[in-house]
Amino acid sequence: MEQTFAIIKPDAVSSGHTGAILQRIEEAGFRVAAMRMVRMTKAEAEGFYAVHRARPFFDSLTTFMSSGPAVVLALEAADAIARWRTLMGATDPGQAGEGTLRRRFGSSIERNATHGSDAPETAAFELGYFFRGLERVGEPVPAP
Ligand code: ATP
Ligand code: MG
């Protein structure tokens, strides 16, 4: 089993798509290991996207990500990192495949509804940025 880090971004939360996206996550077989609503500060968004510091869209992206509440999640499944990125679709909703979350819920390359870690190293950093280890709950222990 693998965990990945996901965000339902402020555009999707403010347009009322949180529940629909959570339903798609569960229907796709991910176990929600942790979940919280957060209103990131600009500085917190800048820390999260530090790898993109030099990109031309950095200021706009971090302003958007701190513009309203988002939902942060730890998702668990076999091959969770790759499978979550497949479910999200391409970064640009206009390029994202039929049936993907970004195609359905995204409105621009920036306001693209969801985030997902792109590798085990980034998943570890991103999960740790938002969740303490204890918050990422394991499966319940079966009764004896
Ligand atoms: P994410 O990291 O959010 O899962 P991604 O890995 O598909 O998405 P990145 O290249 O890591 O895409 O970009 C991070 C985020 O920055 C994108 O999800 C999007 O919100 C924004 N972004 C990416 N490219 C652009 C662009 N050309 N113009 C504006 N915003 C962009
Ligand atoms: Mg990325």
mmCIF file of C-alpha atoms and ligand atoms in Angstrom:
data_model
loop_
_atom_site.group_PDB
_atom_site.id
_atom_site.type_symbol
_atom_site.label_atom_id
_atom_site.label_comp_id
_atom_site.label_asym_id
_atom_site.label_seq_id
_atom_site.Cartn_x
_atom_site.Cartn_y
_atom_site.Cartn_z
ATOM 1 C CA MET A 1 0.000 0.000 0.000
ATOM 2 C CA GLU A 2 1.152 3.515 -0.819
ATOM 3 C CA GLN A 3 -0.047 6.926 0.357
ATOM 4 C CA THR A 4 -0.218 10.037 -1.757
ATOM 5 C CA PHE A 5 -1.086 13.607 -0.911
ATOM 6 C CA ALA A 6 -4.083 15.251 -2.577
ATOM 7 C CA ILE A 7 -5.746 18.668 -2.431
ATOM 8 C CA ILE A 8 -9.255 19.634 -3.441
ATOM 9 C CA LYS A 9 -8.242 23.146 -4.469
ATOM 10 C CA PRO A 10 -10.074 26.369 -3.522
ATOM 11 C CA ASP A 11 -11.834 26.605 -6.918
ATOM 12 C CA ALA A 12 -13.477 23.199 -6.466
ATOM 13 C CA VAL A 13 -14.367 23.817 -2.811
ATOM 14 C CA SER A 14 -15.919 27.237 -3.509
ATOM 15 C CA SER A 15 -17.961 25.915 -6.432
ATOM 16 C CA GLY A 16 -19.436 23.158 -4.295
ATOM 17 C CA HIS A 17 -17.643 20.157 -5.773
ATOM 18 C CA THR A 18 -15.998 18.818 -2.602
ATOM 19 C CA GLY A 19 -18.572 16.073 -2.102
ATOM 20 C CA ALA A 20 -18.584 14.962 -5.738
ATOM 21 C CA ILE A 21 -14.780 14.725 -5.782
ATOM 22 C CA LEU A 22 -14.713 12.771 -2.492
ATOM 23 C CA GLN A 23 -17.276 10.377 -3.964
ATOM 24 C CA ARG A 24 -15.084 9.844 -7.033
ATOM 25 C CA ILE A 25 -12.079 9.222 -4.745
ATOM 26 C CA GLU A 26 -13.935 6.544 -2.778
ATOM 27 C CA GLU A 27 -15.494 4.958 -5.866
ATOM 28 C CA ALA A 28 -12.007 4.653 -7.369
ATOM 29 C CA GLY A 29 -10.956 2.521 -4.392
ATOM 30 C CA PHE A 30 -8.774 4.944 -2.433
ATOM 31 C CA ARG A 31 -8.937 4.788 1.342
ATOM 32 C CA VAL A 32 -9.027 8.255 2.921
ATOM 33 C CA ALA A 33 -6.313 8.002 5.588
ATOM 34 C CA ALA A 34 -6.490 11.674 6.649
ATOM 35 C CA MET A 35 -8.557 14.704 5.660
ATOM 36 C CA ARG A 36 -8.805 18.321 6.807
ATOM 37 C CA MET A 37 -10.084 21.648 5.505
ATOM 38 C CA VAL A 38 -7.375 24.327 5.505
ATOM 39 C CA ARG A 39 -7.187 27.986 4.597
ATOM 40 C CA MET A 40 -3.531 28.348 3.600
ATOM 41 C CA THR A 41 -1.745 31.619 4.151
ATOM 42 C CA LYS A 42 0.220 32.976 1.188
ATOM 43 C CA ALA A 43 3.445 31.984 2.979
ATOM 44 C CA GLU A 44 2.165 28.438 3.565
ATOM 45 C CA ALA A 45 1.226 28.099 -0.110
ATOM 46 C CA GLU A 46 4.682 29.416 -1.093
ATOM 47 C CA GLY A 47 6.324 26.807 1.150
ATOM 48 C CA PHE A 48 4.203 24.040 -0.318
ATOM 49 C CA TYR A 49 5.040 25.039 -3.910
ATOM 50 C CA ALA A 50 8.674 25.972 -3.184
ATOM 51 C CA VAL A 51 9.864 23.779 -6.104
ATOM 52 C CA HIS A 52 7.964 26.111 -8.451
ATOM 53 C CA ARG A 53 9.497 29.307 -6.967
ATOM 54 C CA ALA A 54 11.171 30.290 -10.241
ATOM 55 C CA ARG A 55 8.161 29.606 -12.478
ATOM 56 C CA PRO A 56 6.304 32.596 -13.968
ATOM 57 C CA PHE A 57 2.988 31.420 -12.477
ATOM 58 C CA PHE A 58 4.315 31.089 -8.900
ATOM 59 C CA ASP A 59 2.829 34.298 -7.500
ATOM 60 C CA SER A 60 -0.540 33.784 -9.155
ATOM 61 C CA LEU A 61 -0.661 30.115 -8.115
ATOM 62 C CA THR A 62 0.138 30.790 -4.463
ATOM 63 C CA THR A 63 -2.357 33.690 -4.365
ATOM 64 C CA PHE A 64 -5.021 31.347 -5.765
ATOM 65 C CA MET A 65 -4.139 28.513 -3.365
ATOM 66 C CA SER A 66 -4.446 30.891 -0.395
ATOM 67 C CA SER A 67 -7.662 32.521 -1.673
ATOM 68 C CA GLY A 68 -10.074 30.277 0.222
ATOM 69 C CA PRO A 69 -10.518 26.943 1.952
ATOM 70 C CA ALA A 70 -9.083 23.780 0.419
ATOM 71 C CA VAL A 71 -9.375 20.152 1.504
ATOM 72 C CA VAL A 72 -6.122 18.261 2.091
ATOM 73 C CA LEU A 73 -6.091 14.471 2.009
ATOM 74 C CA ALA A 74 -3.867 11.447 2.476
ATOM 75 C CA LEU A 75 -5.083 8.808 0.011
ATOM 76 C CA GLU A 76 -4.055 5.182 0.297
ATOM 77 C CA ALA A 77 -4.128 2.445 -2.339
ATOM 78 C CA ALA A 78 -1.758 0.160 -4.195
ATOM 79 C CA ASP A 79 0.149 2.462 -6.587
ATOM 80 C CA ALA A 80 -1.729 5.455 -5.135
ATOM 81 C CA ILE A 81 0.606 8.164 -6.511
ATOM 82 C CA ALA A 82 0.231 7.115 -10.156
ATOM 83 C CA ARG A 83 -3.429 6.136 -9.870
ATOM 84 C CA TRP A 84 -4.424 9.468 -8.327
ATOM 85 C CA ARG A 85 -2.631 11.389 -11.076
ATOM 86 C CA THR A 86 -4.465 9.283 -13.674
ATOM 87 C CA LEU A 87 -7.816 10.058 -12.033
ATOM 88 C CA MET A 88 -6.972 13.798 -11.966
ATOM 89 C CA GLY A 89 -5.932 13.975 -15.630
ATOM 90 C CA ALA A 90 -3.579 16.430 -17.315
ATOM 91 C CA THR A 91 -2.642 19.711 -15.587
ATOM 92 C CA ASP A 92 -4.597 21.703 -18.187
ATOM 93 C CA PRO A 93 -8.298 20.735 -17.972
ATOM 94 C CA GLY A 94 -8.564 21.361 -21.722
ATOM 95 C CA GLN A 95 -5.994 18.600 -22.311
ATOM 96 C CA ALA A 96 -7.334 16.245 -19.623
ATOM 97 C CA GLY A 97 -9.016 13.054 -20.763
ATOM 98 C CA GLU A 98 -12.742 12.317 -20.678
ATOM 99 C CA GLY A 99 -13.852 11.186 -17.234
ATOM 100 C CA THR A 100 -10.971 12.797 -15.328
ATOM 101 C CA LEU A 101 -11.506 15.134 -12.396
ATOM 102 C CA ARG A 102 -9.731 18.085 -13.994
ATOM 103 C CA ARG A 103 -11.744 17.729 -17.203
ATOM 104 C CA ARG A 104 -14.978 17.685 -15.195
ATOM 105 C CA PHE A 105 -14.216 20.192 -12.431
ATOM 106 C CA GLY A 106 -11.241 22.336 -13.594
ATOM 107 C CA SER A 107 -11.670 25.668 -15.320
ATOM 108 C CA SER A 108 -8.104 26.673 -16.298
ATOM 109 C CA ILE A 109 -4.528 25.406 -16.129
ATOM 110 C CA GLU A 110 -4.219 27.183 -12.771
ATOM 111 C CA ARG A 111 -7.719 26.568 -11.373
ATOM 112 C CA ASN A 112 -7.615 22.853 -12.058
ATOM 113 C CA ALA A 113 -9.612 21.516 -9.082
ATOM 114 C CA THR A 114 -7.125 19.044 -7.610
ATOM 115 C CA HIS A 115 -3.486 18.473 -6.722
ATOM 116 C CA GLY A 116 -1.550 15.221 -6.467
ATOM 117 C CA SER A 117 2.022 14.326 -5.536
ATOM 118 C CA ASP A 118 4.151 13.300 -8.518
ATOM 119 C CA ALA A 119 6.685 10.910 -6.876
ATOM 120 C CA PRO A 120 7.355 9.094 -3.582
ATOM 121 C CA GLU A 121 9.764 11.843 -2.429
ATOM 122 C CA THR A 122 7.274 14.643 -3.084
ATOM 123 C CA ALA A 123 4.464 12.600 -1.481
ATOM 124 C CA ALA A 124 6.568 12.224 1.685
ATOM 125 C CA PHE A 125 7.310 15.974 1.790
ATOM 126 C CA GLU A 126 3.722 17.004 1.033
ATOM 127 C CA LEU A 127 2.086 14.550 3.472
ATOM 128 C CA GLY A 128 4.446 15.762 6.181
ATOM 129 C CA TYR A 129 3.760 19.417 5.339
ATOM 130 C CA PHE A 130 0.087 19.046 6.286
ATOM 131 C CA PHE A 131 -0.246 15.971 8.508
ATOM 132 C CA ARG A 132 1.506 14.683 11.592
ATOM 133 C CA GLY A 133 2.200 10.942 11.322
ATOM 134 C CA LEU A 134 -0.433 10.214 13.967
ATOM 135 C CA GLU A 135 -3.146 11.897 11.906
ATOM 136 C CA ARG A 136 -2.708 9.463 9.012
ATOM 137 C CA VAL A 137 -4.808 6.730 10.512
ATOM 138 C CA GLY A 138 -4.225 3.097 9.720
ATOM 139 C CA GLU A 139 -6.882 0.458 9.111
ATOM 140 C CA PRO A 140 -8.888 -0.341 12.243
ATOM 141 C CA VAL A 141 -7.519 -3.279 14.198
ATOM 142 C CA PRO A 142 -10.025 -6.169 13.840
ATOM 143 C CA ALA A 143 -11.732 -7.328 17.038
ATOM 144 C CA PRO A 144 -10.223 -10.527 18.459
HETATM 145 P P1 ATP B 1 -0.149 19.487 -9.201
HETATM 146 O O1 ATP B 1 1.294 19.642 -8.756
HETATM 147 O O2 ATP B 1 -1.068 20.583 -8.693
HETATM 148 O O3 ATP B 1 -0.705 18.126 -8.946
HETATM 149 P P2 ATP B 1 0.794 19.142 -11.867
HETATM 150 O O4 ATP B 1 1.873 18.309 -11.278
HETATM 151 O O5 ATP B 1 -0.059 18.558 -12.933
HETATM 152 O O6 ATP B 1 -0.196 19.661 -10.778
HETATM 153 P P3 ATP B 1 2.712 21.309 -11.926
HETATM 154 O O7 ATP B 1 3.523 21.528 -13.145
HETATM 155 O O8 ATP B 1 3.317 20.666 -10.718
HETATM 156 O O9 ATP B 1 1.392 20.512 -12.378
HETATM 157 O O10 ATP B 1 2.098 22.710 -11.518
HETATM 158 C C1 ATP B 1 1.548 22.909 -10.221
HETATM 159 C C2 ATP B 1 0.299 23.718 -10.347
HETATM 160 O O11 ATP B 1 0.636 24.996 -10.872
HETATM 161 C C3 ATP B 1 -0.743 23.167 -11.327
HETATM 162 O O12 ATP B 1 -1.602 22.200 -10.776
HETATM 163 C C4 ATP B 1 -1.503 24.419 -11.694
HETATM 164 O O13 ATP B 1 -2.461 24.779 -10.693
HETATM 165 C C5 ATP B 1 -0.402 25.469 -11.727
HETATM 166 N N1 ATP B 1 0.167 25.646 -13.071
HETATM 167 C C6 ATP B 1 0.941 24.778 -13.758
HETATM 168 N N2 ATP B 1 1.299 25.251 -14.950
HETATM 169 C C7 ATP B 1 0.725 26.483 -15.020
HETATM 170 C C8 ATP B 1 0.698 27.496 -16.012
HETATM 171 N N3 ATP B 1 1.348 27.366 -17.173
HETATM 172 N N4 ATP B 1 0.000 28.626 -15.755
HETATM 173 C C9 ATP B 1 -0.654 28.787 -14.577
HETATM 174 N N5 ATP B 1 -0.677 27.863 -13.598
HETATM 175 C C10 ATP B 1 -0.004 26.730 -13.816
HETATM 176 MG MG MG B 2 3.075 18.957 -9.626
#
